[in-house]
Short mmCIF file of C-alpha atoms and ligand atoms in Angstrom, two decimals:
data_model
loop_
_atom_site.label_atom_id
_atom_site.label_comp_id
_atom_site.label_asym_id
_atom_site.label_seq_id
_atom_site.Cartn_x
_atom_site.Cartn_y
_atom_site.Cartn_z
CA MET A 2 138.39 58.07 105.66
CA GLY A 3 139.53 54.50 104.16
CA LYS A 4 136.12 53.11 106.06
CA ILE A 5 133.99 51.99 103.17
CA ALA A 6 134.78 47.98 102.69
CA PHE A 7 133.91 46.61 99.71
CA GLU A 8 132.33 43.62 97.35
CA GLN A 9 133.09 43.98 93.58
CA ASN A 10 129.32 42.86 91.81
CA GLN A 11 131.15 39.38 90.00
CA HIS A 12 127.36 39.95 87.48
CA PRO A 13 128.13 42.64 86.16
CA LYS A 14 124.96 44.10 84.10
CA GLN A 15 124.45 44.60 80.44
CA LYS A 16 124.33 48.58 80.68
CA PRO A 17 121.62 50.03 79.07
CA ASP A 18 121.99 52.23 75.47
CA GLN A 19 122.93 55.81 76.10
CA SER A 20 119.97 56.98 74.07
CA LYS A 21 117.13 55.03 75.73
CA LEU A 22 117.98 55.54 79.00
CA GLY A 23 114.96 57.63 80.65
CA PHE A 24 114.67 59.08 85.04
CA GLY A 25 114.83 56.08 86.74
CA LYS A 26 115.11 53.27 85.28
CA HIS A 27 118.44 51.42 85.07
CA PHE A 28 120.97 51.44 88.44
CA THR A 29 124.63 51.19 88.93
CA ASP A 30 125.89 47.22 89.42
CA HIS A 31 127.24 48.60 93.18
CA MET A 32 125.16 50.54 96.62
CA PHE A 33 127.20 51.91 99.63
CA ILE A 34 125.02 50.90 102.77
CA MET A 35 125.74 51.80 106.12
CA ASP A 36 123.95 50.92 109.56
CA TYR A 37 122.41 52.52 112.82
CA THR A 38 121.89 51.46 116.15
CA ASP A 39 121.51 53.19 119.15
CA GLY A 40 124.34 52.90 121.11
CA LYS A 41 126.42 53.13 118.50
CA GLY A 42 126.39 55.30 116.13
CA TRP A 43 126.69 54.74 111.92
CA HIS A 44 128.94 51.84 111.61
CA ASP A 45 129.80 49.07 108.80
CA ALA A 46 130.40 51.07 106.02
CA ARG A 47 130.35 48.69 102.84
CA ILE A 48 130.39 48.90 99.38
CA VAL A 49 128.11 45.85 97.67
CA PRO A 50 126.05 44.24 94.46
CA TYR A 51 123.43 46.21 94.40
CA ALA A 52 120.41 44.11 95.20
CA PRO A 53 117.58 43.59 97.24
CA ILE A 54 117.38 44.07 100.66
CA ALA A 55 115.59 41.70 103.64
CA LEU A 56 113.75 43.69 105.87
CA GLU A 57 111.64 42.73 108.36
CA PRO A 58 107.98 43.55 107.74
CA SER A 59 107.53 45.69 110.95
CA SER A 60 110.81 47.08 110.45
CA MET A 61 109.34 51.06 111.28
CA VAL A 62 109.40 52.63 107.83
CA PHE A 63 106.44 50.95 106.34
CA HIS A 64 104.43 52.40 109.56
CA TYR A 65 105.07 55.54 110.01
CA GLY A 66 107.13 57.02 107.79
CA GLN A 67 110.39 57.59 108.75
CA ALA A 68 111.83 58.28 105.51
CA VAL A 69 114.37 60.73 103.55
CA PHE A 70 116.71 60.68 100.97
CA GLU A 71 118.67 63.09 98.62
CA GLY A 72 118.67 63.71 94.35
CA LEU A 73 121.88 64.99 92.59
CA LYS A 74 124.07 64.18 90.21
CA ALA A 75 126.69 63.37 88.45
CA TYR A 76 128.74 64.37 84.87
CA LYS A 77 130.99 62.70 82.80
CA THR A 78 132.89 65.93 80.95
CA SER A 79 134.43 66.15 77.55
CA ASP A 80 138.11 65.28 79.22
CA ASN A 81 136.60 62.17 80.95
CA GLU A 82 136.49 63.53 84.68
CA ILE A 83 134.15 62.75 86.64
CA LEU A 84 132.06 66.38 88.04
CA LEU A 85 129.48 66.12 90.94
CA PHE A 86 127.93 69.72 91.58
CA ARG A 87 127.33 70.86 95.35
CA PRO A 88 127.29 67.44 97.00
CA ASP A 89 128.12 69.53 100.54
CA LYS A 90 124.31 71.95 99.53
CA ASN A 91 122.40 68.05 100.05
CA MET A 92 124.35 66.28 102.99
CA GLU A 93 123.61 69.28 104.88
CA ARG A 94 119.61 69.31 103.22
CA LEU A 95 119.80 65.65 104.41
CA ASN A 96 120.69 66.19 107.54
CA LYS A 97 118.39 68.97 108.04
CA SER A 98 115.21 66.59 107.43
CA ASN A 99 117.44 63.86 109.74
CA ASP A 100 116.77 66.06 112.31
CA ARG A 101 113.08 66.79 111.75
CA LEU A 102 112.11 62.96 111.68
CA SER A 103 114.40 62.81 114.32
CA ILE A 104 117.02 60.04 112.62
CA PRO A 105 120.68 60.47 113.84
CA ALA A 106 122.85 62.76 112.17
CA ILE A 107 124.80 61.83 109.96
CA ASP A 108 128.95 63.32 109.14
CA GLU A 109 128.48 64.98 106.17
CA GLU A 110 132.07 64.94 104.52
CA PHE A 111 132.81 61.25 105.35
CA MET A 112 128.91 60.72 103.03
CA ILE A 113 130.02 63.03 100.36
CA GLU A 114 133.85 61.51 100.04
CA ALA A 115 131.38 57.43 100.49
CA ILE A 116 129.45 58.67 97.16
CA LYS A 117 133.12 59.87 95.62
CA GLU A 118 134.18 56.02 95.87
CA LEU A 119 130.42 54.64 94.86
CA VAL A 120 131.17 57.04 91.58
CA ARG A 121 134.08 55.53 91.18
CA VAL A 122 133.74 51.75 91.25
CA ASP A 123 130.45 52.35 89.53
CA ALA A 124 132.23 55.60 87.07
CA ASP A 125 131.69 52.71 83.65
CA TRP A 126 128.50 53.58 84.22
CA ILE A 127 127.95 57.39 84.12
CA PRO A 128 126.64 57.97 80.25
CA VAL A 129 128.30 60.60 77.98
CA GLU A 130 126.23 61.61 75.38
CA GLU A 131 124.12 65.43 75.32
CA GLY A 132 121.76 66.04 78.68
CA THR A 133 122.30 62.75 80.41
CA SER A 134 124.10 61.94 83.68
CA LEU A 135 124.08 59.54 86.14
CA TYR A 136 121.59 60.73 88.90
CA ILE A 137 122.84 59.47 92.98
CA ARG A 138 119.66 58.57 94.76
CA PRO A 139 120.70 58.77 99.24
CA PHE A 140 117.87 57.41 101.16
CA ILE A 141 117.79 56.28 104.84
CA ILE A 142 115.43 54.18 106.30
CA ALA A 143 114.18 53.73 109.63
CA THR A 144 114.87 50.05 109.92
CA GLU A 145 113.81 48.90 113.81
CA PRO A 146 111.10 45.96 114.19
CA PHE A 147 108.92 47.70 116.09
CA LEU A 148 105.00 48.78 116.02
CA GLY A 149 105.01 51.30 118.84
CA VAL A 150 105.60 54.94 117.80
CA HIS A 151 108.25 56.09 118.44
CA ALA A 152 112.11 57.13 116.51
CA SER A 153 113.47 53.97 115.23
CA HIS A 154 116.66 52.82 117.15
CA ASN A 155 117.58 51.21 114.26
CA TYR A 156 118.51 52.75 110.42
CA MET A 157 119.97 51.58 107.32
CA PHE A 158 120.68 54.59 105.12
CA ILE A 159 121.58 52.90 101.22
CA VAL A 160 123.21 55.32 98.45
CA ILE A 161 121.30 54.29 94.65
CA LEU A 162 122.78 55.66 91.42
CA SER A 163 120.66 55.36 88.04
CA PRO A 164 122.06 55.83 85.00
CA VAL A 165 119.38 58.72 83.59
CA GLY A 166 118.73 60.53 79.72
CA ALA A 167 118.32 63.41 78.91
CA TYR A 168 115.25 65.32 80.53
CA TYR A 169 113.76 66.07 77.49
CA ALA A 170 113.91 64.74 75.21
CA GLU A 171 112.88 66.94 72.04
CA GLY A 172 113.83 69.72 74.16
CA ILE A 173 112.53 71.83 76.74
CA GLN A 174 108.62 71.68 76.28
CA PRO A 175 107.26 74.53 77.93
CA VAL A 176 103.83 72.74 81.11
CA LYS A 177 100.26 73.21 81.34
CA ILE A 178 100.17 73.48 85.34
CA ASN A 179 96.97 73.48 87.11
CA VAL A 180 96.89 75.84 90.83
CA GLU A 181 95.42 73.73 93.15
CA SER A 182 92.99 75.07 95.66
CA HIS A 183 91.68 71.78 97.48
CA TYR A 184 95.06 69.90 98.02
CA VAL A 185 97.90 71.56 100.21
CA ARG A 186 101.15 69.68 99.88
CA ALA A 187 102.85 70.82 103.59
CA VAL A 188 102.57 73.55 106.41
CA ARG A 189 104.57 76.00 108.45
CA GLY A 190 105.12 73.33 110.98
CA GLY A 191 104.56 70.87 109.42
CA MET A 192 108.30 68.19 107.20
CA GLY A 193 107.49 70.62 103.95
CA SER A 194 110.84 71.76 104.31
CA ALA A 195 112.15 67.82 104.98
CA LYS A 196 113.06 65.71 101.82
CA THR A 197 111.11 63.00 102.32
CA ALA A 198 108.28 60.04 101.43
CA GLY A 199 106.33 61.02 103.18
CA ASN A 200 105.71 65.09 100.99
CA TYR A 201 105.79 62.73 97.97
CA ALA A 202 102.59 59.99 99.43
CA ALA A 203 100.89 63.82 99.86
CA SER A 204 101.41 65.86 96.81
CA LEU A 205 99.69 62.39 94.58
CA ARG A 206 96.18 62.12 94.49
CA ALA A 207 96.52 66.71 93.00
CA GLN A 208 98.96 65.17 90.36
CA VAL A 209 96.90 61.82 89.12
CA GLU A 210 94.00 64.78 89.14
CA ALA A 211 96.01 67.28 86.99
CA GLN A 212 96.53 64.65 84.49
CA GLU A 213 93.18 63.78 84.25
CA SER A 214 91.89 66.92 83.21
CA GLY A 215 95.22 67.63 80.50
CA TYR A 216 98.12 69.35 82.77
CA SER A 217 101.31 68.16 83.60
CA GLN A 218 101.40 69.57 87.15
CA VAL A 219 100.43 71.12 90.31
CA LEU A 220 100.89 75.31 91.86
CA TRP A 221 100.62 74.88 95.04
CA LEU A 222 99.46 77.28 97.40
CA ASP A 223 100.21 77.52 101.28
CA GLY A 224 97.85 75.16 103.49
CA ILE A 225 96.59 78.44 105.28
CA GLU A 226 95.27 80.66 103.69
CA LYS A 227 95.80 78.95 99.85
CA LYS A 228 96.60 82.49 98.71
CA TYR A 229 100.58 82.29 98.37
CA ILE A 230 102.23 80.17 96.12
CA GLU A 231 104.37 77.37 97.69
CA GLU A 232 106.54 75.15 94.78
CA VAL A 233 105.20 73.77 91.54
CA GLY A 234 104.98 70.01 91.43
CA SER A 235 108.48 69.25 92.86
CA MET A 236 110.19 71.68 92.51
CA ASN A 237 110.27 75.83 93.80
CA VAL A 238 109.21 78.31 91.68
CA PHE A 239 109.97 81.15 89.61
CA PHE A 240 108.43 84.13 87.81
CA LYS A 241 109.93 86.98 86.75
CA VAL A 242 107.67 90.13 86.08
CA ASN A 243 108.63 93.35 85.10
CA GLY A 244 112.37 92.22 84.59
CA GLU A 245 112.03 91.46 88.46
CA VAL A 246 112.47 87.71 89.18
CA LEU A 247 110.17 86.70 92.35
CA THR A 248 110.51 83.35 94.61
CA PRO A 249 108.51 82.37 97.58
CA GLU A 250 110.88 82.87 100.52
CA LEU A 251 111.15 79.62 102.48
CA ASN A 252 108.79 80.24 104.89
CA GLY A 253 109.45 76.33 107.03
CA SER A 254 106.95 74.52 104.29
CA ILE A 255 108.86 74.93 101.11
CA LEU A 256 111.86 72.84 100.26
CA ASP A 257 115.58 74.43 100.26
CA GLY A 258 115.74 73.18 96.81
CA VAL A 259 119.42 73.68 95.70
CA THR A 260 119.15 74.39 92.47
CA ARG A 261 116.60 76.95 92.96
CA ASN A 262 120.34 78.43 95.82
CA SER A 263 122.02 78.02 92.10
CA ILE A 264 119.69 80.39 90.51
CA ILE A 265 119.69 83.56 92.81
CA ALA A 266 122.81 83.17 93.18
CA LEU A 267 123.49 82.95 88.94
CA LEU A 268 121.15 86.54 89.14
CA LYS A 269 122.61 88.36 91.87
CA SER A 270 125.71 87.32 90.12
CA TRP A 271 124.88 88.67 86.61
CA ASN A 272 123.25 91.85 87.82
CA VAL A 273 119.20 90.85 87.70
CA PRO A 274 117.64 91.86 90.51
CA VAL A 275 116.12 88.59 92.41
CA VAL A 276 113.19 88.91 94.71
CA GLU A 277 112.85 86.14 97.79
CA ARG A 278 109.16 86.98 99.38
CA ARG A 279 105.57 85.64 99.53
CA VAL A 280 103.99 86.34 96.04
CA SER A 281 100.03 85.28 96.15
CA ILE A 282 98.92 83.71 92.95
CA GLU A 283 96.11 86.47 92.66
CA GLU A 284 99.34 89.38 92.22
CA LEU A 285 99.93 86.59 89.32
CA PHE A 286 97.38 86.61 87.01
CA GLU A 287 96.88 90.30 87.77
CA ALA A 288 100.79 90.68 86.41
CA HIS A 289 99.87 88.47 83.94
CA ALA A 290 96.39 91.25 83.18
CA ASN A 291 98.68 93.79 82.56
CA GLY A 292 101.45 92.79 80.43
CA THR A 293 104.30 91.83 83.20
CA LEU A 294 104.25 88.44 83.61
CA GLU A 295 107.51 87.98 81.59
CA GLU A 296 108.84 84.30 82.97
CA ALA A 297 107.79 81.35 85.39
CA PHE A 298 109.76 78.31 86.03
CA GLY A 299 110.38 75.35 88.39
CA THR A 300 113.79 74.28 89.09
CA GLY A 301 115.03 71.22 90.28
CA THR A 302 118.08 68.65 90.03
CA ALA A 303 116.42 66.49 86.95
CA ALA A 304 114.93 68.87 84.49
CA VAL A 305 117.42 71.87 86.21
CA ILE A 306 114.47 74.48 84.54
CA SER A 307 111.38 73.56 83.73
CA PRO A 308 109.65 76.44 81.97
CA ILE A 309 105.39 76.55 82.28
CA GLY A 310 104.15 77.75 79.55
CA GLU A 311 100.22 78.16 81.03
CA LEU A 312 98.49 77.76 84.44
CA ASN A 313 95.04 77.40 85.22
CA TRP A 314 93.00 78.95 88.34
CA ASP A 315 90.02 77.45 88.62
CA ASP A 316 88.18 78.37 85.64
CA LYS A 317 90.95 81.67 84.57
CA ASN A 318 93.17 79.88 82.46
CA ILE A 319 96.74 82.25 80.94
CA VAL A 320 99.78 81.97 78.62
CA ILE A 321 102.20 82.53 79.52
CA ASN A 322 105.61 84.16 76.99
CA GLU A 323 103.17 83.00 74.22
CA GLY A 324 103.97 79.42 75.55
CA ASN A 325 107.78 79.06 74.74
CA ILE A 326 110.91 78.74 76.54
CA GLY A 327 111.93 81.86 78.13
CA GLU A 328 114.95 84.38 77.31
CA LEU A 329 116.36 84.61 80.80
CA SER A 330 115.71 80.53 82.07
CA GLN A 331 117.38 79.55 78.91
CA ARG A 332 120.03 81.81 79.53
CA LEU A 333 119.70 80.02 83.17
CA TYR A 334 119.35 76.44 82.42
CA ASP A 335 122.01 77.17 79.04
CA THR A 336 124.49 78.45 82.57
CA VAL A 337 123.77 75.39 85.40
CA THR A 338 124.26 72.25 83.00
CA GLY A 339 127.22 74.45 81.26
CA ILE A 340 129.13 74.48 85.00
CA GLN A 341 127.74 70.91 85.85
CA ARG A 342 129.52 69.43 82.68
CA GLY A 343 132.45 72.18 83.14
CA THR A 344 131.82 73.03 79.68
CA LEU A 345 131.36 76.23 81.03
CA ALA A 346 133.59 78.58 84.32
CA ASP A 347 133.17 77.42 86.90
CA THR A 348 133.11 80.92 88.70
CA LEU A 349 130.86 79.88 91.72
CA GLY A 350 133.15 76.79 92.80
CA TRP A 351 129.82 74.48 92.85
CA THR A 352 131.85 71.64 91.10
CA VAL A 353 133.78 68.46 93.20
CA LYS A 354 135.89 66.56 91.05
CA VAL A 355 135.87 62.84 92.14
CA GLU A 356 139.10 61.72 92.04
CA LYS A 357 140.89 59.19 89.65
C1 PLP B 418 113.98 67.87 95.93
C2 PLP B 418 112.92 68.69 95.23
C3 PLP B 418 113.31 69.89 95.18
C4 PLP B 418 114.55 70.65 94.38
O1 PLP B 418 115.44 70.69 95.02
P1 PLP B 418 116.81 69.97 94.64
O2 PLP B 418 117.52 70.18 95.66
O3 PLP B 418 116.99 71.77 92.91
O4 PLP B 418 116.32 68.94 93.78
C5 PLP B 418 112.03 70.97 95.67
N1 PLP B 418 110.84 71.26 95.90
C6 PLP B 418 110.72 69.28 97.37
C7 PLP B 418 109.69 69.83 97.27
C8 PLP B 418 111.33 68.11 96.46
O5 PLP B 418 111.38 67.84 96.83
#
C-alpha cells in the first residue's frame, strides 16, 4: 500500500534472554498506530518507536469500555522465513468485534499488510528457540474526550509485538478446572462473541476464586440455564467422548476461535468425527461415569492446546485420562504447531509468508 509512515527507533532496547521470555512481558522497538476521525475515516497509518501514548483522561475507552483486540503469532522457520498463521481470520474477527461494539470497520487487507510491515521492521525480535514466537496484539480503543454515552467519534488502532516463550516451560501439563456455577462470562445477545476487554473484566472474579481454591481456570456454563458448556478460561473447549470429538456450537456467547476453527478442520481432514452442538455439563459427567470421556482440552492462540486433567463441579471431581494429555490432543498440538513453524506441510493453506 505504501501508505505507512515510518519513524525509526533511535534507541533500540537490549533483547531479552530467549530462554526466559515468559508471556507478554517484553515489547519490541516499534508499534503501528492509525487514527480514526469521524468524517475522515482511518488515517495517518504509521510505524513509530514503541513508547507510552498520551490520552485525555476523558477518553471514552476509560469510561465506557469501547475496546477490542486480537491475538496472533509470527514464527521464524529453520530457514529463516517468517510465517503468520491465518491473519485473515483475525482481521475478519476484529471487524465482527468492531461491529458489535459500534467501532468503525477497518480495511482487513491493509491491516494484514501493516502487520507484515511491522513484523519486518522488528524481525530481529522474533525468537527462534523451540516453542517461542512473536505474539502480535492489535487493538482498538475509543479516544474521543467526552463523558456522554454514545459511540465514540475518534479511535486509535495500535499494534504491539511481544516475543513470547514456550507456553509450557516443562512440557504440556494438564490443568485442574473448576466448573463455574455462580458467575457467567457472557450471555447470548451480549458481547461473548466479540473479543473485547469487557468480557475479560467480567471473568476475573471467577478466575481469582478458582485459583484460591487450587484450580488454574474455570469452565464457563451458559448464562441462562447454567447447564451447557461454553468455554474454558479464555479458550474454546473440546471433549472426546466415545471416539467422537464434541465442541459447543457457536451460539452468540462463545468466541469463534481461530484455533477452534483450525482444530475442527484438521479433525475433518483426518476423518475423525467432530460435532458442534450444545454439550451439557451433566452429559459430560455421565460420560465420565460410564467410561467414555476420553480427552478434554482448551484451544487458543497462546497455548494452542491446553489439556484438562481434572474437572470439579460443585462437590463432584473427575480425573480425565488419568491426568495425562490424550493421544489426539497431542497429535493436534504437534500438527498445529508444526504447520505454524513450517516443519509440517501446510496442506490447508493457513500460513502467510512475510516477505523480506
Ligand atoms: C481469543 C479467545 C479465544 C481463542 O481464540 P483464538 O483465535 O483461537 O486465539 C477463545 N475464547 C475467548 C473468550 C477469547 O478471547
